[in-house]
PDB file of C-alpha atoms in Angstrom:
ATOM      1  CA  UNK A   1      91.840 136.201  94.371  1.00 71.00           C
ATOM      2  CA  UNK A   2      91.691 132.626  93.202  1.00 84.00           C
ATOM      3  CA  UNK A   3      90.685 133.797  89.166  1.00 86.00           C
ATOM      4  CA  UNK A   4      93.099 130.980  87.707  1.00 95.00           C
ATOM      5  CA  UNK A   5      94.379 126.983  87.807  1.00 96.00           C
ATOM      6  CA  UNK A   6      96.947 125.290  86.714  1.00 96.00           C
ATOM      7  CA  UNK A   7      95.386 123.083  84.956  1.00 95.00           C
ATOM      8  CA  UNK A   8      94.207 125.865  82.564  1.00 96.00           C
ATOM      9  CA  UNK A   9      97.345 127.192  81.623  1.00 97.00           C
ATOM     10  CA  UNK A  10      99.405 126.668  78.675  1.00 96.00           C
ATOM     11  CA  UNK A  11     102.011 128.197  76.836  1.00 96.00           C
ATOM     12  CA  UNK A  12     101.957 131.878  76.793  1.00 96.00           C
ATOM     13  CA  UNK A  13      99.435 132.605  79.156  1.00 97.00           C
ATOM     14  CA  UNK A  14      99.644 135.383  81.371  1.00 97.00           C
ATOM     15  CA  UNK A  15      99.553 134.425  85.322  1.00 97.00           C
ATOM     16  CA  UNK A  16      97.416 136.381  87.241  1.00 95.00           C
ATOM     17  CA  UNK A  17      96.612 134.613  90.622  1.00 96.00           C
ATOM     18  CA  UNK A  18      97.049 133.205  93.556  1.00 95.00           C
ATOM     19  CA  UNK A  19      98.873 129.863  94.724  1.00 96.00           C
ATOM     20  CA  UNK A  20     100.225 128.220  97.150  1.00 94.00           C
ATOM     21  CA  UNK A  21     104.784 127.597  97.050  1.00 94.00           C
ATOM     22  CA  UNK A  22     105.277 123.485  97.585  1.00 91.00           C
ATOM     23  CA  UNK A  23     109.030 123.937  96.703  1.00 92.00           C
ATOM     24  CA  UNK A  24     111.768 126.526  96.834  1.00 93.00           C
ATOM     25  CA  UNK A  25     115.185 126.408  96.063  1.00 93.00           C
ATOM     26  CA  UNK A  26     117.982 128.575  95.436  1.00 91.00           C
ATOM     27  CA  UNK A  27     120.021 127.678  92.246  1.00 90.00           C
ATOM     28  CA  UNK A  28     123.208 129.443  90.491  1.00 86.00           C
ATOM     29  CA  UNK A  29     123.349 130.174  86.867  1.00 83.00           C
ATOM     30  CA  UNK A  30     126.503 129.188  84.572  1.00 84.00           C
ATOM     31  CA  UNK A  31     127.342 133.031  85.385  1.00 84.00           C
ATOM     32  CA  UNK A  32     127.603 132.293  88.867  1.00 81.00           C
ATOM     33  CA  UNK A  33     124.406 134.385  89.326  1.00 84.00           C
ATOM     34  CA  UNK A  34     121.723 133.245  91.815  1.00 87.00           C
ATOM     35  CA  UNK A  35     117.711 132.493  91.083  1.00 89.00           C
ATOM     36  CA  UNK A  36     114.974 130.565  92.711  1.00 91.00           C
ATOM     37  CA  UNK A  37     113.527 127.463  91.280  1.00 93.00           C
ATOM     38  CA  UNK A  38     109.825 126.952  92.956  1.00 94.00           C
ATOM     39  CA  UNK A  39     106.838 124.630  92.360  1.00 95.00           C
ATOM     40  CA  UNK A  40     103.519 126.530  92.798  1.00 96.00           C
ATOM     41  CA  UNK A  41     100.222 124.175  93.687  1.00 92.00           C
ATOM     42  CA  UNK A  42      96.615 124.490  93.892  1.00 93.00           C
ATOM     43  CA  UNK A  43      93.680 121.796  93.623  1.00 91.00           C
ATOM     44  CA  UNK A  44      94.258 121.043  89.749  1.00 91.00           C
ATOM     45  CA  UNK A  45      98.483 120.328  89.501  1.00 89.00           C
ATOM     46  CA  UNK A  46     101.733 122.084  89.935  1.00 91.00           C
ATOM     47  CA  UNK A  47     103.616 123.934  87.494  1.00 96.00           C
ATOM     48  CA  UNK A  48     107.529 124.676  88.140  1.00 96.00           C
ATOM     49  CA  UNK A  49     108.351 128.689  88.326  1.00 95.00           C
ATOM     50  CA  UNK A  50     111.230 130.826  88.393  1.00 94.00           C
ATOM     51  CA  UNK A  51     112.283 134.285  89.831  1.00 90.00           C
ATOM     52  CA  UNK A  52     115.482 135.579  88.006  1.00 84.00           C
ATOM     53  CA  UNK A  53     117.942 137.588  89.639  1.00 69.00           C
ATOM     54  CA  UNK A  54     116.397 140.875  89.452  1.00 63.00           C
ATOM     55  CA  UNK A  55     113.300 139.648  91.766  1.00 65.00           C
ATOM     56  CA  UNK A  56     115.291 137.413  93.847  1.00 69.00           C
ATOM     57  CA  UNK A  57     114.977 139.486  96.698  1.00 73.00           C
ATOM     58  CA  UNK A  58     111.195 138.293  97.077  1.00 72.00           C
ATOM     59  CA  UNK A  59     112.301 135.133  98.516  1.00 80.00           C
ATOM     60  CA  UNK A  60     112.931 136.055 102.077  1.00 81.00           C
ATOM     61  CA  UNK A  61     109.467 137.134 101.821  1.00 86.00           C
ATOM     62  CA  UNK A  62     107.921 133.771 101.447  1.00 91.00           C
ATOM     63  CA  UNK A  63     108.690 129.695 102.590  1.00 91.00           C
ATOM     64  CA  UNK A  64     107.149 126.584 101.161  1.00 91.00           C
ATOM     65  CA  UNK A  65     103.418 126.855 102.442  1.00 90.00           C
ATOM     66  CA  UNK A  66     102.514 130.031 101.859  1.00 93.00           C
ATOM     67  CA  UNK A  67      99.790 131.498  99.581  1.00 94.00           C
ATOM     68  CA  UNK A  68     101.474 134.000  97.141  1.00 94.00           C
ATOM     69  CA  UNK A  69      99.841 136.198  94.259  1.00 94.00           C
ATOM     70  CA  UNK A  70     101.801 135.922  91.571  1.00 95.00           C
ATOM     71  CA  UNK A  71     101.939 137.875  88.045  1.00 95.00           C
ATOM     72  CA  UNK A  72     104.254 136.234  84.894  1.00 96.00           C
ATOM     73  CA  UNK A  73     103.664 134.429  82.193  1.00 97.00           C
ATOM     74  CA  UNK A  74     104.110 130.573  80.985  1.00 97.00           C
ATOM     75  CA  UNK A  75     106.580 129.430  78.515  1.00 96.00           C
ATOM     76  CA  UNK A  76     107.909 125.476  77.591  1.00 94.00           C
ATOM     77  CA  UNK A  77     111.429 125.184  78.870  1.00 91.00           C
ATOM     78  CA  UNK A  78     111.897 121.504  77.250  1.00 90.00           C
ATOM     79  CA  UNK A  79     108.827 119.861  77.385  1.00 91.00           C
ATOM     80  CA  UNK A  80     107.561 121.289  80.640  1.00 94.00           C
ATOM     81  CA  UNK A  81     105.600 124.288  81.202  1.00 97.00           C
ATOM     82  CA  UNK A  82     107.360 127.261  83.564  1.00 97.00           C
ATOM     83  CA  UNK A  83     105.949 130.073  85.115  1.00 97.00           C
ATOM     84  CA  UNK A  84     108.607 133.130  84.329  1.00 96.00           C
ATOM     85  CA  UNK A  85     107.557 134.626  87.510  1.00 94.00           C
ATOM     86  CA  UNK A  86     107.674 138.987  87.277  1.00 92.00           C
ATOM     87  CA  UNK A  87     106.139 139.676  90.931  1.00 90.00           C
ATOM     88  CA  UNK A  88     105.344 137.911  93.745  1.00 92.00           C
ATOM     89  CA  UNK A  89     103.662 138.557  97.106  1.00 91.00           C
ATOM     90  CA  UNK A  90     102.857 137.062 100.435  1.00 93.00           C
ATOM     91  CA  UNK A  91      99.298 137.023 101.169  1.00 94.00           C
ATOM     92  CA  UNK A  92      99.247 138.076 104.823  1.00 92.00           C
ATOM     93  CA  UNK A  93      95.538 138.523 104.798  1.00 90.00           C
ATOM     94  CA  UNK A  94      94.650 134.214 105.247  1.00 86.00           C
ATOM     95  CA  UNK A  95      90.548 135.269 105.747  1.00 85.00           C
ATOM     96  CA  UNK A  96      91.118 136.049 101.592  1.00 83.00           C
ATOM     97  CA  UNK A  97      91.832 132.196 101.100  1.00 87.00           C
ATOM     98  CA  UNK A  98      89.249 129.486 100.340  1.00 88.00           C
ATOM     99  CA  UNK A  99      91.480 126.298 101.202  1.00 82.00           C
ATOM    100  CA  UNK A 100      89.458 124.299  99.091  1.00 84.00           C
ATOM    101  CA  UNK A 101      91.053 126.008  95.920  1.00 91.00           C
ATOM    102  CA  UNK A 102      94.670 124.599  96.932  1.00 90.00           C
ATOM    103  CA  UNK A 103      94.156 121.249  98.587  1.00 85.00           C
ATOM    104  CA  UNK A 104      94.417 118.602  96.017  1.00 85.00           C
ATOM    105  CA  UNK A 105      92.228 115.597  96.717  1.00 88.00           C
ATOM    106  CA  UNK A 106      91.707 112.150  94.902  1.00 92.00           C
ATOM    107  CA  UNK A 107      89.173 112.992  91.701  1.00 89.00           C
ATOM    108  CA  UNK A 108      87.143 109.824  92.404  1.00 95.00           C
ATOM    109  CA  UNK A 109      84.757 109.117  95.133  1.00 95.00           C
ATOM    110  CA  UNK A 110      86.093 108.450  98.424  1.00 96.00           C
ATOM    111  CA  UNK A 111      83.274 106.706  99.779  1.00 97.00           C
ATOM    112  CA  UNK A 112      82.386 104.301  96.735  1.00 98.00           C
ATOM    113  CA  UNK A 113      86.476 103.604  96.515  1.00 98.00           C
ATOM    114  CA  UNK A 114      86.538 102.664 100.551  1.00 98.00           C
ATOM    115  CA  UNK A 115      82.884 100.347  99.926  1.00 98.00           C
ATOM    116  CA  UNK A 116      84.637  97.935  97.421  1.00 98.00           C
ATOM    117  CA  UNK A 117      87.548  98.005  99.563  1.00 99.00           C
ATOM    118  CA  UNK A 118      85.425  96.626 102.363  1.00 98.00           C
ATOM    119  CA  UNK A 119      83.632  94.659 100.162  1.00 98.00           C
ATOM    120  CA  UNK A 120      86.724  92.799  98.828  1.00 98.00           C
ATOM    121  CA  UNK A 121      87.892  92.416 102.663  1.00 99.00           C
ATOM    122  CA  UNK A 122      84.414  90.728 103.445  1.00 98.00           C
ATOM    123  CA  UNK A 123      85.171  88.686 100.080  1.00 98.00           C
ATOM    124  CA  UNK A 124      87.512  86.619 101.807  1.00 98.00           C
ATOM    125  CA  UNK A 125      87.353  82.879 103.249  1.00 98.00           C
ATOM    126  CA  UNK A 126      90.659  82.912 105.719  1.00 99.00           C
ATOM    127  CA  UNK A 127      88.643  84.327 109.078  1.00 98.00           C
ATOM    128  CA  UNK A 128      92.430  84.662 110.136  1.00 99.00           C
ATOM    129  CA  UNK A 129      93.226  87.527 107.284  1.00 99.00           C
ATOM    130  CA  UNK A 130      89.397  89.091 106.908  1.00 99.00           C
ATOM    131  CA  UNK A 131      89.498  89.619 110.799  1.00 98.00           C
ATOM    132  CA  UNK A 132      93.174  91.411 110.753  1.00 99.00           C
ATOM    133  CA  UNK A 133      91.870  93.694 107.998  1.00 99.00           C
ATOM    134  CA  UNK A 134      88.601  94.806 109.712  1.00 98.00           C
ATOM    135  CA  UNK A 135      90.335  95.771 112.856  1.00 98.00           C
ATOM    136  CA  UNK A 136      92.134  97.997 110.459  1.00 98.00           C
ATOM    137  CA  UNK A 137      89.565  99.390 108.610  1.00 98.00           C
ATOM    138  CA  UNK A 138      86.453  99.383 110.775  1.00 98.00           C
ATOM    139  CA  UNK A 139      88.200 101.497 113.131  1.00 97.00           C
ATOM    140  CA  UNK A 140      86.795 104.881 112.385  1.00 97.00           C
ATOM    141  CA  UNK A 141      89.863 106.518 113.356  1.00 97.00           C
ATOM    142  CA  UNK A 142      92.365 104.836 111.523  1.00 98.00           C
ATOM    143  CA  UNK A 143      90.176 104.746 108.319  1.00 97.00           C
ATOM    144  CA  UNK A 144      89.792 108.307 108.355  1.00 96.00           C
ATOM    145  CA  UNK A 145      93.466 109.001 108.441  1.00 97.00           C
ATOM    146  CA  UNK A 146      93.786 105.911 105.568  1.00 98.00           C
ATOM    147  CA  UNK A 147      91.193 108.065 103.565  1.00 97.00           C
ATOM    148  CA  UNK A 148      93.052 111.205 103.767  1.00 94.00           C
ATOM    149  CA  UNK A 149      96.366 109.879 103.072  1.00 96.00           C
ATOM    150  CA  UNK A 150      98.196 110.467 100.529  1.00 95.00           C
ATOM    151  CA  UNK A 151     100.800 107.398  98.622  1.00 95.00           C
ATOM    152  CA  UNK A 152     103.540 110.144  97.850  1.00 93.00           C
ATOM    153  CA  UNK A 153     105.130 113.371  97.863  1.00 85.00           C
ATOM    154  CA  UNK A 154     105.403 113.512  94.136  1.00 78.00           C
ATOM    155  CA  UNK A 155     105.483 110.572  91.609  1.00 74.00           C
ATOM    156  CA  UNK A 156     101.882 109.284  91.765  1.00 85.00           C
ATOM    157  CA  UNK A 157      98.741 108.784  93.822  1.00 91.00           C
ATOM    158  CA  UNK A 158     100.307 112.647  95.765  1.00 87.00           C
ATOM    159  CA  UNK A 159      96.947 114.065  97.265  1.00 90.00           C
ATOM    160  CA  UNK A 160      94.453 113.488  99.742  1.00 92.00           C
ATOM    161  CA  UNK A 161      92.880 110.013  98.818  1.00 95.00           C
ATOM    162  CA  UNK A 162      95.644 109.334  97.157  1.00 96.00           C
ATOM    163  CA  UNK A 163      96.675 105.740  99.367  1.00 98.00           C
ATOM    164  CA  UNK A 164      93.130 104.603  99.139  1.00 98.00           C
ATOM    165  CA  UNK A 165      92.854 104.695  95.073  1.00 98.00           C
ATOM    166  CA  UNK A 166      96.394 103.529  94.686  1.00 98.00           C
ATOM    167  CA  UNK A 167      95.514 100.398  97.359  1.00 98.00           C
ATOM    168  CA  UNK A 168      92.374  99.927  95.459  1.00 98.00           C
ATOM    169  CA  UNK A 169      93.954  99.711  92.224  1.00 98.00           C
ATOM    170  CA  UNK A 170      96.732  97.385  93.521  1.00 98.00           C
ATOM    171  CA  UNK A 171      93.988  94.636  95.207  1.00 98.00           C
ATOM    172  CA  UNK A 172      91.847  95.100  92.452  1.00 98.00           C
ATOM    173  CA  UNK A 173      94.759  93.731  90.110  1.00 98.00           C
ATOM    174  CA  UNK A 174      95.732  91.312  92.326  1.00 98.00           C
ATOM    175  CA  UNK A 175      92.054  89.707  92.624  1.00 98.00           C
ATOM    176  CA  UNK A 176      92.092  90.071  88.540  1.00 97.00           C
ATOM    177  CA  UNK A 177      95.578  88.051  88.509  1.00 97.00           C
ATOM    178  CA  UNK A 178      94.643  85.578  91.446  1.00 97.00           C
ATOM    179  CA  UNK A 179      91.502  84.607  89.390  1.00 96.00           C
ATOM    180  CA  UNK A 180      93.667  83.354  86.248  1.00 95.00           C
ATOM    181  CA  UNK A 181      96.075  81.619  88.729  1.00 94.00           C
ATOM    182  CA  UNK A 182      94.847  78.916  90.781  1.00 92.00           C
ATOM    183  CA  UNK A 183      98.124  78.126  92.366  1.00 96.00           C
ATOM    184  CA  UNK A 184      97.946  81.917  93.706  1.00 97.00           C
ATOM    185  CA  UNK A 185      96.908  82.213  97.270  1.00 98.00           C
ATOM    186  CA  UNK A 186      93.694  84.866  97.026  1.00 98.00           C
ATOM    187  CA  UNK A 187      93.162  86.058 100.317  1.00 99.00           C
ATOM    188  CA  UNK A 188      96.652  86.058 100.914  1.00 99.00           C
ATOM    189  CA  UNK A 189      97.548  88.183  97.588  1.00 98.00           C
ATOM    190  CA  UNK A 190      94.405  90.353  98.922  1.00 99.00           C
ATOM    191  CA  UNK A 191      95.890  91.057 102.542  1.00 99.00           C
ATOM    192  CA  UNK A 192      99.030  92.052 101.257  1.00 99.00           C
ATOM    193  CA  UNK A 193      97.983  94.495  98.807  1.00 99.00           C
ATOM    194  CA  UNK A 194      95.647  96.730 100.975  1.00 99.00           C
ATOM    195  CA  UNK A 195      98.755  96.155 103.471  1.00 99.00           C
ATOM    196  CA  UNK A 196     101.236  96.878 101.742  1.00 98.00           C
ATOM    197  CA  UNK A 197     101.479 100.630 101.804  1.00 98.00           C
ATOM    198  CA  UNK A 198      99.685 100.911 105.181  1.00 98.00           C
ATOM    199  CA  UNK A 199     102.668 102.627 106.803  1.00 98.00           C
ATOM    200  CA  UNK A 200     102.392 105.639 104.575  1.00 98.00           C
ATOM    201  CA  UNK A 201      99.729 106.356 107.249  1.00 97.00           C
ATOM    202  CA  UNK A 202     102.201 108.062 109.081  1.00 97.00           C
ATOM    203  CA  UNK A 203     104.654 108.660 106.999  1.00 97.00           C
ATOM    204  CA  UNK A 204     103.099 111.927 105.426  1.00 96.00           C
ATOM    205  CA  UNK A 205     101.613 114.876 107.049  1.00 92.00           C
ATOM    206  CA  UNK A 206      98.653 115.680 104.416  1.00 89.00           C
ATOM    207  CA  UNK A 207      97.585 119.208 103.601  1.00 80.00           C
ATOM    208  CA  UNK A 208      98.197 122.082 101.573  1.00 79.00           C
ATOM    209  CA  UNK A 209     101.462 120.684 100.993  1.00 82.00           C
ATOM    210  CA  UNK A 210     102.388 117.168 101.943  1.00 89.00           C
ATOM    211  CA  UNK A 211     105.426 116.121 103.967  1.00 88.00           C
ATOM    212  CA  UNK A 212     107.140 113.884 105.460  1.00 94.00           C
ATOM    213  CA  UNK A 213     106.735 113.117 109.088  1.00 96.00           C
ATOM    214  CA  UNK A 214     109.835 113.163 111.179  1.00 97.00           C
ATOM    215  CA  UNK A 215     108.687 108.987 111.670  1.00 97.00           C
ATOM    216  CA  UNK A 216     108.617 108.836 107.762  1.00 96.00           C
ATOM    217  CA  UNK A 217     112.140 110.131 107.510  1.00 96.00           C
ATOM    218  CA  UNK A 218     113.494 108.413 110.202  1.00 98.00           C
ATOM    219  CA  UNK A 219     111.850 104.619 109.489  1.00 97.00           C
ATOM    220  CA  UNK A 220     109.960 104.537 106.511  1.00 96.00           C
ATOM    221  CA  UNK A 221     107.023 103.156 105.349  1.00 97.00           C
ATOM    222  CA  UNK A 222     108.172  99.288 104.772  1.00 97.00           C
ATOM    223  CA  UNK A 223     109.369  99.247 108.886  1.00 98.00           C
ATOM    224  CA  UNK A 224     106.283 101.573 110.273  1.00 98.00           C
ATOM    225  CA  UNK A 225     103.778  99.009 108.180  1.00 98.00           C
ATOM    226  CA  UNK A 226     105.346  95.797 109.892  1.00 98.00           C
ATOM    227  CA  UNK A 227     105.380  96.926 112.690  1.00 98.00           C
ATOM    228  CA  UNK A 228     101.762  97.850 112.726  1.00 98.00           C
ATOM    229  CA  UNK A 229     100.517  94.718 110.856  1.00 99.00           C
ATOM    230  CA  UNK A 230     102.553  92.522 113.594  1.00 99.00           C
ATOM    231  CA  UNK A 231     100.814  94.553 116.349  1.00 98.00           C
ATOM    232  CA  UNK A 232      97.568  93.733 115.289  1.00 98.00           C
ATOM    233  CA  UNK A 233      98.401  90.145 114.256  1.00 99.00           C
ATOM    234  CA  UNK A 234      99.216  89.651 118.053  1.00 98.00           C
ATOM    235  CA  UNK A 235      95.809  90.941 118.819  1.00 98.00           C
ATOM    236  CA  UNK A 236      94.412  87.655 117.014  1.00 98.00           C
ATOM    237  CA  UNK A 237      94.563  85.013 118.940  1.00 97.00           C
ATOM    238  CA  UNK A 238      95.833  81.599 116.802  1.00 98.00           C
ATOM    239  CA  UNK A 239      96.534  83.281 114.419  1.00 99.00           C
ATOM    240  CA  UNK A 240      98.758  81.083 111.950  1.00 99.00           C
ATOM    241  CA  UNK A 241     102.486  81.513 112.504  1.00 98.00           C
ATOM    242  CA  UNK A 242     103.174  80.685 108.653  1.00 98.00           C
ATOM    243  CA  UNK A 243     100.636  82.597 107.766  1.00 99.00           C
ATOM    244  CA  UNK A 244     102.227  85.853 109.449  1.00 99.00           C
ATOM    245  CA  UNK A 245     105.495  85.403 107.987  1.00 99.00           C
ATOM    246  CA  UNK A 246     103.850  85.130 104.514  1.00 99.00           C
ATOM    247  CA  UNK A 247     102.158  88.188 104.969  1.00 99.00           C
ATOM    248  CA  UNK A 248     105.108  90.120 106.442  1.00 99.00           C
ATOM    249  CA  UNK A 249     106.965  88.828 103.769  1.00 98.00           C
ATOM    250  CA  UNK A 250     104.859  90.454 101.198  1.00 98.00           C
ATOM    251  CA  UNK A 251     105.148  94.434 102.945  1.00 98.00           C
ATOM    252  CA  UNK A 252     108.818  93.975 103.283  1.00 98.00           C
ATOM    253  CA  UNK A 253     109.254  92.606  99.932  1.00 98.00           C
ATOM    254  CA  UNK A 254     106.812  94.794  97.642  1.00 97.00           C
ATOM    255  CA  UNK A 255     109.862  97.204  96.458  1.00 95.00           C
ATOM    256  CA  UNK A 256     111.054  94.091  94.774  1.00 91.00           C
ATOM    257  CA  UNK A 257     114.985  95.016  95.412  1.00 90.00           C
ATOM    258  CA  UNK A 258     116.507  96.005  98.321  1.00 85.00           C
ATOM    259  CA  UNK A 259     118.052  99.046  96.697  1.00 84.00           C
ATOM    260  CA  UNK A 260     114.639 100.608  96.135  1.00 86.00           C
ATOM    261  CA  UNK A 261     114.069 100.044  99.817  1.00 84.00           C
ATOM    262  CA  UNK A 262     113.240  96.328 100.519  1.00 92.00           C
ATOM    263  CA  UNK A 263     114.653  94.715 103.459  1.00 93.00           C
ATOM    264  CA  UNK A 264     113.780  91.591 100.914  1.00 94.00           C
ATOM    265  CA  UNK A 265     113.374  90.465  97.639  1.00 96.00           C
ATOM    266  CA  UNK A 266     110.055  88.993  96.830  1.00 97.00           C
ATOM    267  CA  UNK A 267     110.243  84.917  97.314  1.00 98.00           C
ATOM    268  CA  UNK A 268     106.696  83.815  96.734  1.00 98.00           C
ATOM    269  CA  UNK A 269     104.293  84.391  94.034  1.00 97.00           C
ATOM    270  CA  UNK A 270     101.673  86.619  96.135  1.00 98.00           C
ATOM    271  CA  UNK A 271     104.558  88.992  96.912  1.00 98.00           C
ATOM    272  CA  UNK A 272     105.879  88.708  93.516  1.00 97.00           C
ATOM    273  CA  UNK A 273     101.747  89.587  92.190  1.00 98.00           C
ATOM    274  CA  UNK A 274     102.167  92.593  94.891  1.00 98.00           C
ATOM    275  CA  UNK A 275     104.984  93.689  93.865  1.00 98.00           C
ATOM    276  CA  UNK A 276     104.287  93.744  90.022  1.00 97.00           C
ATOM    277  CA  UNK A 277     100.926  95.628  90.737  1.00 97.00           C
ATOM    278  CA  UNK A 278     102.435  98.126  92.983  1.00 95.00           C
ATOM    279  CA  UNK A 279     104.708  99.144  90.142  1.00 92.00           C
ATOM    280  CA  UNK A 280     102.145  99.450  87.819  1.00 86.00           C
TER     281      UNK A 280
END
């Protein structure tokens, strides 16, 4: 059933399999006419598609989540890639579908990304910041979830394993920078980067399709990570009282403007070094 991925088509090819719907919407035409803009998925990408007006009936058949078989062809409609879609069809039959052909995971290894992780945690001198993270991460349960997670819905890092590799990438830039700053506090720049994102945790629901949990719409990332991170800082006893408001300061600043979602602009130069790698 599963003959064909997205990553393998180009323009002109003929579609000829199965995937699973991540979008649907109905759209009008300049003629006042209705068709259905979608965004089919499986393990390698997403390509947009489109049922005209003739096959629009198809889409009471179907919501975003199902597996569909789907016959059309590809064309470039600018610079993107469409499917033109001529049939469509609800699998009802779920025994024909090997989930592993529509999940999309991280492409790098889960395990050796999550070992340097630790291994840059262990890395650090404060006892005050090394100890918050390993309560984090050294609990099995919430490092599963971590490794699962995905950083977003759509613009980068959006699969399974997705948060890990993007927090990876962000502490690993931050250790390169803090080594060629002096003035830069390390373990501090460290903390905040495998922090920063934390909330995203639970703010999407991971599998065939990701989503966002009613807690992610509601609060966000930026409020669900401080408050976890100021949970667990309470958990510490003596822990620094400057040293948790620099820290906070760094997950509520790392948008960098409030109209991208900070409840602060950055004001010191680890949140600033956050902040610069996130948007890398």
């Amino acid at each position: 059933m599963k003959n064909q991925y997205v990553s393998e088509l180009t323009n002109g090819s003929i579609i000829n399999s199965a995937f699973v719907v991540s979008k649907k919407q109905i759209s009008q035409k300049k003629d006042g006419s209705s068709y259905c803009r979608l965004e089919l998925q499986d393990k390698s990408g997403k390509i947009k598609g489109v049922l005209w007006t003739e096959t629009l009936e198809r889409t009471k058949d179907f919501q975003v989540g199902d597996y569909v078989f789907v016959r059309g062809e590809v064309s470039l409609y600018g610079d993107e890639l469409q499917a033109n879609i001529l049939t469509l069809q609800k699998i009802q039959d779920l025994k024909k579908v090997d989930l592993s052909d529509f999940i999309r995971t991280c492409p790098k290894d889960v395990k050796e990304m999550f070992s340097r992780l630790l291994s840059l945690i262990r890395s650090m001198k404060n006892p005050f910041l090394r100890d918050l993270l390993l309560k984090f991460f050294l609990d099995e349960s919430f490092s599963d979830s971590f490794k699962k997670a995905a950083a977003a819905i759509t613009y980068h890092h959006s699969y399974s394993g997705g948060l890990l590799e993007h927090t990876l990438s962000v502490c690993e830039t931050c250790d390169h920078m803090a080594a060629k700053y002096s003035n830069v506090n390390r373990d501090l720049a460290l903390a905040g980067a495998i922090l920063h994102d934390i909330g995203k945790v639970h703010e999407y629901k991971v599998g065939v399709v990701i989503e966002m949990t009613d807690e992610g719409k509601l609060l966000g990332h930026i409020a669900m990570g401080h408050q976890m991170v100021a949970e667990k800082i309470n958990e510490i006893e003596f822990f620094p009282a400057d040293l948790r408001t620099h820290l906070l300061h760094i997950l509520l600043s790392h948008h960098g403007q409030k109209e991208w979602g900070s409840p602060r602009c950055p004001q010191t130069l680890e949140a600033f070094l956050v902040y610069h790698a996130d948007t890398l």
